[in-house]
Amino acid sequence: MTPRTEQHRPQMSVEEFEELERHAPETVRLEFIEGRVVVKPMPDGNHGEIYMWLLERCMQARPDLRLHPERGLKTEAYRNGRARADAVLVPRGSLKGRGEWSDAEDVLMAVEITSYDSDTNQRDRVEEPDGYAAAGIPVYLLIDRDDGTVTVFSDPEDGRYRLQLNKPFGATVELPDPVDITLDTDPLKDFVG
């Protein structure tokens, strides 16, 4: 059995999904993608360490922004439902008063850190860039533990990112406007494979 399971129920509404998700155990992360419920694997310790590394970098470079973990986003334009980003970078205070599932309008960057499951390639490298671009998120950062790379997607237009920059762990990575953060990814070399 793979860590990610799918249940095809195209007749389920977004409202029904949100009700199901509210009653799911805390050990389960659910998404609603193209009319189906998807169970994502829980992050491991290395995943958490990479998130904390990125959080520290963002806070040092841009104290006016906040990197929120495990944020639910409304992504009807592409995914016909709800996606849960590993992290989103937003202006301080922009999530105040919002529920579990937020519009993507204030999100400057969505972040995914690859997990070791059978659907990582499709979800993180194919679906996520298209979904976040369609939602109008200016930057998508993919930290890929499988191949030891950082990929920055930017300049969304017509549901696709027009620019994509891929660098190995250890390189300096520039996160473009409106993020404007430079990352020294050398510490990520400890998390390859």
Short mmCIF file of N, CA and C in Angstrom, two decimals:
data_model
loop_
_atom_site.label_atom_id
_atom_site.label_comp_id
_atom_site.label_asym_id
_atom_site.label_seq_id
_atom_site.Cartn_x
_atom_site.Cartn_y
_atom_site.Cartn_z
N MET A 1 0.84 -1.18 0.00
CA MET A 1 0.00 0.00 0.00
C MET A 1 0.88 1.24 0.00
N THR A 2 0.62 2.18 -0.88
CA THR A 2 1.39 3.42 -0.93
C THR A 2 0.91 4.38 0.14
N PRO A 3 1.78 5.35 0.56
CA PRO A 3 1.38 6.28 1.58
C PRO A 3 0.25 7.21 1.14
N ARG A 4 0.03 7.34 -0.14
CA ARG A 4 -1.02 8.22 -0.63
C ARG A 4 -2.11 7.38 -1.26
N THR A 5 -3.33 7.59 -0.82
CA THR A 5 -4.45 6.87 -1.39
C THR A 5 -5.45 7.86 -1.95
N GLU A 6 -6.19 7.42 -2.93
CA GLU A 6 -7.17 8.28 -3.56
C GLU A 6 -8.53 7.61 -3.52
N GLN A 7 -9.54 8.42 -3.42
CA GLN A 7 -10.90 7.93 -3.50
C GLN A 7 -11.59 8.78 -4.56
N HIS A 8 -12.02 8.17 -5.65
CA HIS A 8 -12.67 8.90 -6.73
C HIS A 8 -14.13 9.10 -6.39
N ARG A 9 -14.52 10.37 -6.19
CA ARG A 9 -15.90 10.73 -5.90
C ARG A 9 -16.18 12.06 -6.56
N PRO A 10 -16.28 12.08 -7.88
CA PRO A 10 -16.46 13.35 -8.57
C PRO A 10 -17.69 14.12 -8.14
N GLN A 11 -18.68 13.44 -7.55
CA GLN A 11 -19.90 14.12 -7.14
C GLN A 11 -19.73 14.87 -5.82
N MET A 12 -18.62 14.74 -5.11
CA MET A 12 -18.41 15.43 -3.85
C MET A 12 -18.21 16.92 -4.11
N SER A 13 -18.88 17.75 -3.34
CA SER A 13 -18.72 19.19 -3.46
C SER A 13 -17.57 19.66 -2.57
N VAL A 14 -17.12 20.89 -2.80
CA VAL A 14 -16.08 21.47 -1.97
C VAL A 14 -16.57 21.59 -0.53
N GLU A 15 -17.82 21.94 -0.36
CA GLU A 15 -18.39 22.06 1.00
C GLU A 15 -18.38 20.71 1.71
N GLU A 16 -18.74 19.64 1.00
CA GLU A 16 -18.71 18.30 1.60
C GLU A 16 -17.29 17.91 1.97
N PHE A 17 -16.32 18.25 1.09
CA PHE A 17 -14.93 17.95 1.40
C PHE A 17 -14.48 18.68 2.67
N GLU A 18 -14.80 19.97 2.76
CA GLU A 18 -14.39 20.74 3.93
C GLU A 18 -14.98 20.15 5.22
N GLU A 19 -16.21 19.66 5.15
CA GLU A 19 -16.82 19.02 6.32
C GLU A 19 -16.07 17.73 6.67
N LEU A 20 -15.75 16.92 5.68
CA LEU A 20 -14.97 15.70 5.89
C LEU A 20 -13.61 16.03 6.50
N GLU A 21 -12.95 17.03 5.97
CA GLU A 21 -11.62 17.40 6.43
C GLU A 21 -11.65 17.88 7.87
N ARG A 22 -12.69 18.59 8.26
CA ARG A 22 -12.82 19.08 9.64
C ARG A 22 -12.88 17.92 10.64
N HIS A 23 -13.38 16.77 10.21
CA HIS A 23 -13.55 15.64 11.12
C HIS A 23 -12.44 14.58 10.97
N ALA A 24 -11.49 14.83 10.10
CA ALA A 24 -10.38 13.89 9.91
C ALA A 24 -9.44 13.96 11.11
N PRO A 25 -8.81 12.83 11.47
CA PRO A 25 -7.84 12.86 12.57
C PRO A 25 -6.68 13.80 12.25
N GLU A 26 -6.04 14.33 13.28
CA GLU A 26 -4.92 15.25 13.10
C GLU A 26 -3.74 14.60 12.39
N THR A 27 -3.68 13.30 12.37
CA THR A 27 -2.58 12.58 11.73
C THR A 27 -2.79 12.40 10.23
N VAL A 28 -3.87 12.97 9.70
CA VAL A 28 -4.19 12.83 8.27
C VAL A 28 -4.26 14.21 7.64
N ARG A 29 -3.61 14.36 6.47
CA ARG A 29 -3.67 15.61 5.71
C ARG A 29 -4.45 15.34 4.43
N LEU A 30 -5.54 16.06 4.25
CA LEU A 30 -6.39 15.84 3.09
C LEU A 30 -6.34 17.01 2.13
N GLU A 31 -6.47 16.69 0.83
CA GLU A 31 -6.63 17.69 -0.22
C GLU A 31 -7.80 17.25 -1.09
N PHE A 32 -8.35 18.19 -1.83
CA PHE A 32 -9.45 17.91 -2.75
C PHE A 32 -8.99 18.38 -4.11
N ILE A 33 -8.59 17.43 -4.95
CA ILE A 33 -7.94 17.74 -6.22
C ILE A 33 -8.76 17.16 -7.37
N GLU A 34 -9.20 18.04 -8.25
CA GLU A 34 -9.95 17.64 -9.43
C GLU A 34 -11.08 16.67 -9.07
N GLY A 35 -11.83 17.00 -8.02
CA GLY A 35 -12.99 16.22 -7.65
C GLY A 35 -12.72 14.97 -6.84
N ARG A 36 -11.48 14.77 -6.39
CA ARG A 36 -11.20 13.56 -5.61
C ARG A 36 -10.47 13.92 -4.31
N VAL A 37 -10.72 13.12 -3.29
CA VAL A 37 -10.07 13.30 -2.00
C VAL A 37 -8.72 12.59 -2.05
N VAL A 38 -7.68 13.31 -1.63
CA VAL A 38 -6.32 12.76 -1.64
C VAL A 38 -5.75 12.86 -0.22
N VAL A 39 -5.16 11.76 0.24
CA VAL A 39 -4.49 11.74 1.54
C VAL A 39 -3.00 11.89 1.29
N LYS A 40 -2.43 12.98 1.81
CA LYS A 40 -0.99 13.23 1.66
C LYS A 40 -0.23 12.61 2.82
N PRO A 41 0.99 12.15 2.59
CA PRO A 41 1.79 11.61 3.68
C PRO A 41 2.16 12.69 4.68
N MET A 42 2.29 12.30 5.92
CA MET A 42 2.73 13.24 6.96
C MET A 42 4.22 13.51 6.78
N PRO A 43 4.66 14.74 7.04
CA PRO A 43 6.08 15.07 6.87
C PRO A 43 6.96 14.33 7.88
N ASP A 44 8.17 13.97 7.42
CA ASP A 44 9.13 13.33 8.31
C ASP A 44 10.01 14.41 8.97
N GLY A 45 10.95 13.97 9.79
CA GLY A 45 11.82 14.90 10.51
C GLY A 45 12.66 15.78 9.61
N ASN A 46 13.22 15.21 8.53
CA ASN A 46 14.02 16.01 7.61
C ASN A 46 13.17 17.08 6.93
N HIS A 47 11.95 16.72 6.59
CA HIS A 47 11.01 17.67 6.00
C HIS A 47 10.83 18.87 6.95
N GLY A 48 10.63 18.57 8.22
CA GLY A 48 10.47 19.62 9.23
C GLY A 48 11.71 20.47 9.39
N GLU A 49 12.87 19.85 9.34
CA GLU A 49 14.13 20.60 9.45
C GLU A 49 14.33 21.54 8.26
N ILE A 50 13.97 21.07 7.06
CA ILE A 50 14.09 21.93 5.88
C ILE A 50 13.12 23.11 6.00
N TYR A 51 11.90 22.85 6.46
CA TYR A 51 10.95 23.95 6.66
C TYR A 51 11.54 24.97 7.65
N MET A 52 12.10 24.51 8.77
CA MET A 52 12.65 25.43 9.77
C MET A 52 13.82 26.23 9.20
N TRP A 53 14.67 25.59 8.38
CA TRP A 53 15.77 26.31 7.72
C TRP A 53 15.21 27.45 6.87
N LEU A 54 14.17 27.15 6.07
CA LEU A 54 13.58 28.17 5.21
C LEU A 54 12.90 29.26 6.03
N LEU A 55 12.21 28.88 7.08
CA LEU A 55 11.56 29.85 7.97
C LEU A 55 12.59 30.84 8.52
N GLU A 56 13.72 30.33 9.01
CA GLU A 56 14.77 31.21 9.55
C GLU A 56 15.29 32.16 8.49
N ARG A 57 15.54 31.65 7.28
CA ARG A 57 16.05 32.50 6.20
C ARG A 57 15.06 33.62 5.85
N CYS A 58 13.79 33.24 5.75
CA CYS A 58 12.76 34.23 5.40
C CYS A 58 12.62 35.29 6.49
N MET A 59 12.64 34.88 7.75
CA MET A 59 12.49 35.85 8.84
C MET A 59 13.68 36.80 8.91
N GLN A 60 14.89 36.28 8.63
CA GLN A 60 16.07 37.14 8.65
C GLN A 60 16.05 38.15 7.51
N ALA A 61 15.68 37.68 6.32
CA ALA A 61 15.71 38.54 5.14
C ALA A 61 14.51 39.48 5.03
N ARG A 62 13.34 38.99 5.46
CA ARG A 62 12.10 39.75 5.28
C ARG A 62 11.24 39.67 6.54
N PRO A 63 11.57 40.42 7.60
CA PRO A 63 10.78 40.36 8.82
C PRO A 63 9.34 40.85 8.65
N ASP A 64 9.04 41.46 7.51
CA ASP A 64 7.69 41.92 7.23
C ASP A 64 6.78 40.80 6.70
N LEU A 65 7.36 39.62 6.47
CA LEU A 65 6.61 38.49 5.92
C LEU A 65 6.54 37.36 6.94
N ARG A 66 5.61 36.43 6.71
CA ARG A 66 5.45 35.26 7.56
C ARG A 66 5.38 34.01 6.68
N LEU A 67 6.09 32.95 7.09
CA LEU A 67 6.05 31.68 6.39
C LEU A 67 5.19 30.72 7.22
N HIS A 68 3.96 30.51 6.78
CA HIS A 68 3.02 29.66 7.51
C HIS A 68 3.09 28.22 6.99
N PRO A 69 3.22 27.24 7.89
CA PRO A 69 3.28 25.84 7.46
C PRO A 69 1.89 25.27 7.20
N GLU A 70 1.84 24.26 6.33
CA GLU A 70 0.62 23.45 6.11
C GLU A 70 -0.62 24.30 5.90
N ARG A 71 -0.55 25.24 4.99
CA ARG A 71 -1.65 26.16 4.78
C ARG A 71 -2.60 25.66 3.71
N GLY A 72 -3.89 25.67 4.02
CA GLY A 72 -4.90 25.28 3.06
C GLY A 72 -5.24 26.42 2.13
N LEU A 73 -5.25 26.14 0.82
CA LEU A 73 -5.53 27.16 -0.19
C LEU A 73 -6.71 26.77 -1.06
N LYS A 74 -7.52 27.75 -1.40
CA LYS A 74 -8.59 27.55 -2.37
C LYS A 74 -7.97 27.66 -3.76
N THR A 75 -8.09 26.58 -4.53
CA THR A 75 -7.44 26.54 -5.85
C THR A 75 -8.39 26.04 -6.91
N GLU A 76 -9.58 26.59 -6.96
CA GLU A 76 -10.58 26.14 -7.92
C GLU A 76 -10.13 26.26 -9.37
N ALA A 77 -9.38 27.31 -9.70
CA ALA A 77 -9.03 27.58 -11.09
C ALA A 77 -8.36 26.39 -11.76
N TYR A 78 -7.49 25.67 -11.05
CA TYR A 78 -6.81 24.53 -11.66
C TYR A 78 -7.24 23.21 -11.05
N ARG A 79 -7.24 23.15 -9.74
CA ARG A 79 -7.40 21.86 -9.07
C ARG A 79 -8.83 21.59 -8.65
N ASN A 80 -9.73 22.49 -8.98
CA ASN A 80 -11.14 22.29 -8.66
C ASN A 80 -11.33 21.92 -7.20
N GLY A 81 -10.66 22.65 -6.31
CA GLY A 81 -10.85 22.31 -4.92
C GLY A 81 -9.93 22.99 -3.95
N ARG A 82 -9.24 22.19 -3.15
CA ARG A 82 -8.43 22.67 -2.05
C ARG A 82 -7.07 21.96 -2.05
N ALA A 83 -6.00 22.76 -1.94
CA ALA A 83 -4.64 22.22 -1.86
C ALA A 83 -4.01 22.66 -0.54
N ARG A 84 -3.17 21.83 0.01
CA ARG A 84 -2.48 22.17 1.25
C ARG A 84 -0.99 22.28 0.94
N ALA A 85 -0.52 23.52 0.86
CA ALA A 85 0.90 23.77 0.59
C ALA A 85 1.72 23.43 1.84
N ASP A 86 2.95 22.97 1.64
CA ASP A 86 3.82 22.73 2.78
C ASP A 86 4.05 24.04 3.54
N ALA A 87 4.10 25.16 2.80
CA ALA A 87 4.22 26.47 3.43
C ALA A 87 3.78 27.54 2.43
N VAL A 88 3.34 28.67 2.96
CA VAL A 88 3.06 29.84 2.14
C VAL A 88 3.70 31.06 2.79
N LEU A 89 4.24 31.93 1.95
CA LEU A 89 4.85 33.17 2.41
C LEU A 89 3.86 34.29 2.11
N VAL A 90 3.50 35.03 3.16
CA VAL A 90 2.50 36.09 3.05
C VAL A 90 2.93 37.30 3.86
N PRO A 91 2.38 38.48 3.54
CA PRO A 91 2.64 39.65 4.39
C PRO A 91 2.11 39.40 5.81
N ARG A 92 2.83 39.94 6.79
CA ARG A 92 2.44 39.79 8.19
C ARG A 92 0.99 40.21 8.38
N GLY A 93 0.21 39.39 9.06
CA GLY A 93 -1.17 39.71 9.40
C GLY A 93 -2.19 39.41 8.32
N SER A 94 -1.76 38.98 7.15
CA SER A 94 -2.72 38.80 6.05
C SER A 94 -3.63 37.58 6.22
N LEU A 95 -3.29 36.66 7.11
CA LEU A 95 -4.16 35.50 7.34
C LEU A 95 -5.07 35.69 8.54
N LYS A 96 -4.97 36.83 9.20
CA LYS A 96 -5.80 37.09 10.38
C LYS A 96 -7.27 37.02 10.00
N GLY A 97 -8.02 36.25 10.79
CA GLY A 97 -9.45 36.14 10.58
C GLY A 97 -9.86 35.18 9.47
N ARG A 98 -8.91 34.56 8.84
CA ARG A 98 -9.24 33.61 7.76
C ARG A 98 -9.40 32.21 8.33
N GLY A 99 -10.18 31.41 7.64
CA GLY A 99 -10.40 30.03 8.05
C GLY A 99 -9.28 29.12 7.59
N GLU A 100 -9.55 27.84 7.66
CA GLU A 100 -8.57 26.82 7.26
C GLU A 100 -8.19 26.93 5.79
N TRP A 101 -9.11 27.32 4.94
CA TRP A 101 -8.88 27.39 3.50
C TRP A 101 -8.95 28.84 3.06
N SER A 102 -7.82 29.40 2.63
CA SER A 102 -7.72 30.81 2.26
C SER A 102 -7.63 30.98 0.75
N ASP A 103 -8.12 32.13 0.29
CA ASP A 103 -7.86 32.51 -1.09
C ASP A 103 -6.36 32.74 -1.23
N ALA A 104 -5.85 32.61 -2.44
CA ALA A 104 -4.42 32.73 -2.67
C ALA A 104 -3.98 34.17 -2.95
N GLU A 105 -4.90 35.12 -2.87
CA GLU A 105 -4.62 36.50 -3.28
C GLU A 105 -3.44 37.15 -2.57
N ASP A 106 -3.20 36.85 -1.29
CA ASP A 106 -2.10 37.46 -0.55
C ASP A 106 -0.84 36.61 -0.53
N VAL A 107 -0.89 35.44 -1.12
CA VAL A 107 0.26 34.53 -1.08
C VAL A 107 1.32 35.00 -2.08
N LEU A 108 2.52 35.26 -1.57
CA LEU A 108 3.63 35.67 -2.42
C LEU A 108 4.41 34.47 -2.95
N MET A 109 4.44 33.39 -2.13
CA MET A 109 5.18 32.19 -2.53
C MET A 109 4.55 30.97 -1.87
N ALA A 110 4.37 29.93 -2.66
CA ALA A 110 3.99 28.61 -2.14
C ALA A 110 5.24 27.75 -2.13
N VAL A 111 5.35 26.89 -1.13
CA VAL A 111 6.53 26.04 -0.97
C VAL A 111 6.09 24.58 -0.86
N GLU A 112 6.78 23.72 -1.59
CA GLU A 112 6.61 22.28 -1.44
C GLU A 112 7.99 21.66 -1.22
N ILE A 113 8.05 20.74 -0.27
CA ILE A 113 9.25 19.97 0.02
C ILE A 113 8.88 18.53 -0.31
N THR A 114 9.60 17.89 -1.22
CA THR A 114 9.18 16.57 -1.67
C THR A 114 9.14 15.57 -0.51
N SER A 115 8.18 14.67 -0.63
CA SER A 115 8.02 13.56 0.31
C SER A 115 8.41 12.28 -0.42
N TYR A 116 8.67 11.26 0.33
CA TYR A 116 9.04 9.99 -0.28
C TYR A 116 7.80 9.12 -0.43
N ASP A 117 7.02 9.40 -1.47
CA ASP A 117 5.85 8.57 -1.75
C ASP A 117 5.73 8.43 -3.25
N SER A 118 4.87 7.54 -3.67
CA SER A 118 4.77 7.18 -5.08
C SER A 118 4.22 8.28 -5.96
N ASP A 119 3.59 9.29 -5.39
CA ASP A 119 2.95 10.32 -6.20
C ASP A 119 3.69 11.65 -6.19
N THR A 120 4.89 11.70 -5.64
CA THR A 120 5.64 12.95 -5.56
C THR A 120 5.86 13.57 -6.92
N ASN A 121 6.26 12.78 -7.90
CA ASN A 121 6.54 13.35 -9.22
C ASN A 121 5.32 14.06 -9.78
N GLN A 122 4.19 13.40 -9.82
CA GLN A 122 2.98 13.98 -10.39
C GLN A 122 2.51 15.19 -9.57
N ARG A 123 2.48 15.05 -8.26
CA ARG A 123 1.94 16.10 -7.41
C ARG A 123 2.86 17.32 -7.34
N ASP A 124 4.11 17.14 -6.91
CA ASP A 124 4.99 18.27 -6.64
C ASP A 124 5.65 18.88 -7.87
N ARG A 125 5.92 18.05 -8.88
CA ARG A 125 6.64 18.56 -10.05
C ARG A 125 5.74 18.90 -11.24
N VAL A 126 4.50 18.37 -11.27
CA VAL A 126 3.60 18.62 -12.40
C VAL A 126 2.37 19.40 -11.96
N GLU A 127 1.58 18.83 -11.03
CA GLU A 127 0.33 19.47 -10.63
C GLU A 127 0.52 20.76 -9.84
N GLU A 128 1.44 20.76 -8.88
CA GLU A 128 1.63 21.93 -8.03
C GLU A 128 2.02 23.18 -8.83
N PRO A 129 3.01 23.12 -9.73
CA PRO A 129 3.33 24.35 -10.47
C PRO A 129 2.13 24.90 -11.25
N ASP A 130 1.39 24.03 -11.89
CA ASP A 130 0.23 24.49 -12.65
C ASP A 130 -0.86 25.04 -11.73
N GLY A 131 -1.10 24.36 -10.63
CA GLY A 131 -2.13 24.79 -9.69
C GLY A 131 -1.82 26.14 -9.06
N TYR A 132 -0.59 26.32 -8.62
CA TYR A 132 -0.22 27.58 -7.98
C TYR A 132 -0.16 28.72 -8.99
N ALA A 133 0.29 28.43 -10.21
CA ALA A 133 0.29 29.46 -11.25
C ALA A 133 -1.13 29.89 -11.59
N ALA A 134 -2.04 28.93 -11.72
CA ALA A 134 -3.44 29.24 -12.03
C ALA A 134 -4.09 30.05 -10.91
N ALA A 135 -3.64 29.84 -9.67
CA ALA A 135 -4.17 30.59 -8.54
C ALA A 135 -3.54 31.98 -8.44
N GLY A 136 -2.57 32.28 -9.31
CA GLY A 136 -1.94 33.60 -9.34
C GLY A 136 -0.85 33.81 -8.31
N ILE A 137 -0.31 32.74 -7.77
CA ILE A 137 0.77 32.86 -6.78
C ILE A 137 2.06 33.20 -7.54
N PRO A 138 2.70 34.34 -7.21
CA PRO A 138 3.84 34.82 -8.00
C PRO A 138 5.05 33.88 -8.05
N VAL A 139 5.34 33.17 -6.94
CA VAL A 139 6.53 32.31 -6.88
C VAL A 139 6.15 30.97 -6.26
N TYR A 140 6.65 29.89 -6.87
CA TYR A 140 6.52 28.55 -6.31
C TYR A 140 7.92 28.01 -6.12
N LEU A 141 8.26 27.62 -4.89
CA LEU A 141 9.57 27.08 -4.56
C LEU A 141 9.43 25.59 -4.28
N LEU A 142 10.12 24.78 -5.08
CA LEU A 142 10.14 23.33 -4.90
C LEU A 142 11.51 22.92 -4.38
N ILE A 143 11.53 22.38 -3.17
CA ILE A 143 12.77 21.84 -2.60
C ILE A 143 12.68 20.33 -2.77
N ASP A 144 13.49 19.82 -3.71
CA ASP A 144 13.39 18.43 -4.15
C ASP A 144 14.48 17.59 -3.51
N ARG A 145 14.08 16.82 -2.50
CA ARG A 145 15.05 15.98 -1.78
C ARG A 145 15.48 14.78 -2.60
N ASP A 146 14.68 14.37 -3.57
CA ASP A 146 15.03 13.21 -4.39
C ASP A 146 16.27 13.45 -5.23
N ASP A 147 16.30 14.62 -5.90
CA ASP A 147 17.45 14.88 -6.76
C ASP A 147 18.36 16.00 -6.26
N GLY A 148 18.12 16.49 -5.04
CA GLY A 148 18.99 17.49 -4.44
C GLY A 148 18.99 18.81 -5.18
N THR A 149 17.80 19.28 -5.56
CA THR A 149 17.72 20.55 -6.28
C THR A 149 16.67 21.47 -5.65
N VAL A 150 16.82 22.73 -5.96
CA VAL A 150 15.84 23.75 -5.63
C VAL A 150 15.37 24.32 -6.96
N THR A 151 14.06 24.33 -7.17
CA THR A 151 13.51 24.90 -8.40
C THR A 151 12.60 26.06 -8.03
N VAL A 152 12.83 27.18 -8.71
CA VAL A 152 12.03 28.38 -8.50
C VAL A 152 11.20 28.61 -9.76
N PHE A 153 9.89 28.58 -9.59
CA PHE A 153 8.95 28.87 -10.67
C PHE A 153 8.43 30.29 -10.43
N SER A 154 8.36 31.09 -11.50
CA SER A 154 7.86 32.46 -11.32
C SER A 154 7.23 32.97 -12.61
N ASP A 155 6.66 34.16 -12.50
CA ASP A 155 6.02 34.85 -13.62
C ASP A 155 4.83 34.06 -14.17
N PRO A 156 3.78 33.88 -13.32
CA PRO A 156 2.62 33.12 -13.78
C PRO A 156 1.83 33.87 -14.85
N GLU A 157 1.41 33.14 -15.86
CA GLU A 157 0.59 33.71 -16.93
C GLU A 157 -0.23 32.59 -17.56
N ASP A 158 -1.52 32.80 -17.70
CA ASP A 158 -2.42 31.83 -18.32
C ASP A 158 -2.31 30.44 -17.69
N GLY A 159 -2.19 30.39 -16.36
CA GLY A 159 -2.18 29.11 -15.65
C GLY A 159 -0.87 28.36 -15.69
N ARG A 160 0.20 29.00 -16.11
CA ARG A 160 1.53 28.37 -16.17
C ARG A 160 2.58 29.37 -15.70
N TYR A 161 3.64 28.85 -15.11
CA TYR A 161 4.78 29.71 -14.79
C TYR A 161 5.65 29.81 -16.04
N ARG A 162 5.96 31.04 -16.42
CA ARG A 162 6.76 31.26 -17.63
C ARG A 162 8.24 31.05 -17.38
N LEU A 163 8.70 31.23 -16.14
CA LEU A 163 10.11 31.08 -15.82
C LEU A 163 10.32 29.95 -14.82
N GLN A 164 11.40 29.21 -15.03
CA GLN A 164 11.75 28.11 -14.14
C GLN A 164 13.26 28.06 -14.03
N LEU A 165 13.78 28.12 -12.79
CA LEU A 165 15.21 28.07 -12.54
C LEU A 165 15.48 26.91 -11.61
N ASN A 166 16.38 26.00 -12.00
CA ASN A 166 16.69 24.81 -11.23
C ASN A 166 18.17 24.85 -10.87
N LYS A 167 18.47 24.71 -9.56
CA LYS A 167 19.86 24.72 -9.09
C LYS A 167 20.06 23.60 -8.08
N PRO A 168 21.29 23.05 -8.02
CA PRO A 168 21.57 21.98 -7.05
C PRO A 168 21.68 22.53 -5.64
N PHE A 169 21.41 21.66 -4.66
CA PHE A 169 21.65 22.04 -3.27
C PHE A 169 23.10 22.50 -3.16
N GLY A 170 23.32 23.61 -2.48
CA GLY A 170 24.66 24.18 -2.34
C GLY A 170 24.79 25.48 -3.12
N ALA A 171 23.95 25.69 -4.11
CA ALA A 171 24.01 26.91 -4.93
C ALA A 171 23.29 28.06 -4.22
N THR A 172 23.57 29.25 -4.67
CA THR A 172 22.83 30.42 -4.22
C THR A 172 21.61 30.57 -5.11
N VAL A 173 20.45 30.76 -4.49
CA VAL A 173 19.18 30.84 -5.22
C VAL A 173 18.52 32.18 -4.93
N GLU A 174 18.17 32.89 -6.00
CA GLU A 174 17.48 34.17 -5.88
C GLU A 174 15.98 33.94 -6.04
N LEU A 175 15.21 34.31 -5.02
CA LEU A 175 13.77 34.26 -5.11
C LEU A 175 13.32 35.63 -5.62
N PRO A 176 12.66 35.67 -6.78
CA PRO A 176 12.36 36.95 -7.43
C PRO A 176 11.25 37.74 -6.74
N ASP A 177 11.07 38.96 -7.23
CA ASP A 177 10.00 39.83 -6.78
C ASP A 177 8.66 39.12 -6.90
N PRO A 178 7.80 39.19 -5.95
CA PRO A 178 7.77 40.08 -4.78
C PRO A 178 8.42 39.49 -3.53
N VAL A 179 9.10 38.35 -3.64
CA VAL A 179 9.72 37.72 -2.48
C VAL A 179 11.05 38.39 -2.15
N ASP A 180 11.92 38.50 -3.15
CA ASP A 180 13.21 39.20 -3.00
C ASP A 180 14.04 38.69 -1.83
N ILE A 181 14.31 37.40 -1.85
CA ILE A 181 15.16 36.78 -0.83
C ILE A 181 16.22 35.95 -1.55
N THR A 182 17.46 36.01 -1.04
CA THR A 182 18.55 35.19 -1.55
C THR A 182 18.79 34.05 -0.57
N LEU A 183 18.80 32.82 -1.10
CA LEU A 183 18.99 31.64 -0.26
C LEU A 183 20.35 31.00 -0.55
N ASP A 184 21.15 30.79 0.49
CA ASP A 184 22.34 29.97 0.40
C ASP A 184 21.88 28.56 0.75
N THR A 185 21.80 27.67 -0.24
CA THR A 185 21.22 26.35 -0.03
C THR A 185 22.23 25.30 0.42
N ASP A 186 23.43 25.71 0.78
CA ASP A 186 24.45 24.75 1.20
C ASP A 186 23.97 23.82 2.33
N PRO A 187 23.23 24.33 3.35
CA PRO A 187 22.75 23.43 4.41
C PRO A 187 21.84 22.31 3.91
N LEU A 188 21.22 22.47 2.75
CA LEU A 188 20.32 21.44 2.23
C LEU A 188 21.06 20.19 1.75
N LYS A 189 22.36 20.29 1.53
CA LYS A 189 23.12 19.12 1.09
C LYS A 189 23.05 17.98 2.08
N ASP A 190 22.76 18.28 3.34
CA ASP A 190 22.61 17.24 4.37
C ASP A 190 21.34 16.44 4.22
N PHE A 191 20.43 16.87 3.32
CA PHE A 191 19.12 16.23 3.21
C PHE A 191 18.87 15.55 1.86
N VAL A 192 19.91 15.29 1.11
CA VAL A 192 19.75 14.64 -0.20
C VAL A 192 19.44 13.17 -0.01
N GLY A 193 18.46 12.67 -0.80
CA GLY A 193 18.14 11.25 -0.83
C GLY A 193 17.50 10.70 0.34
#
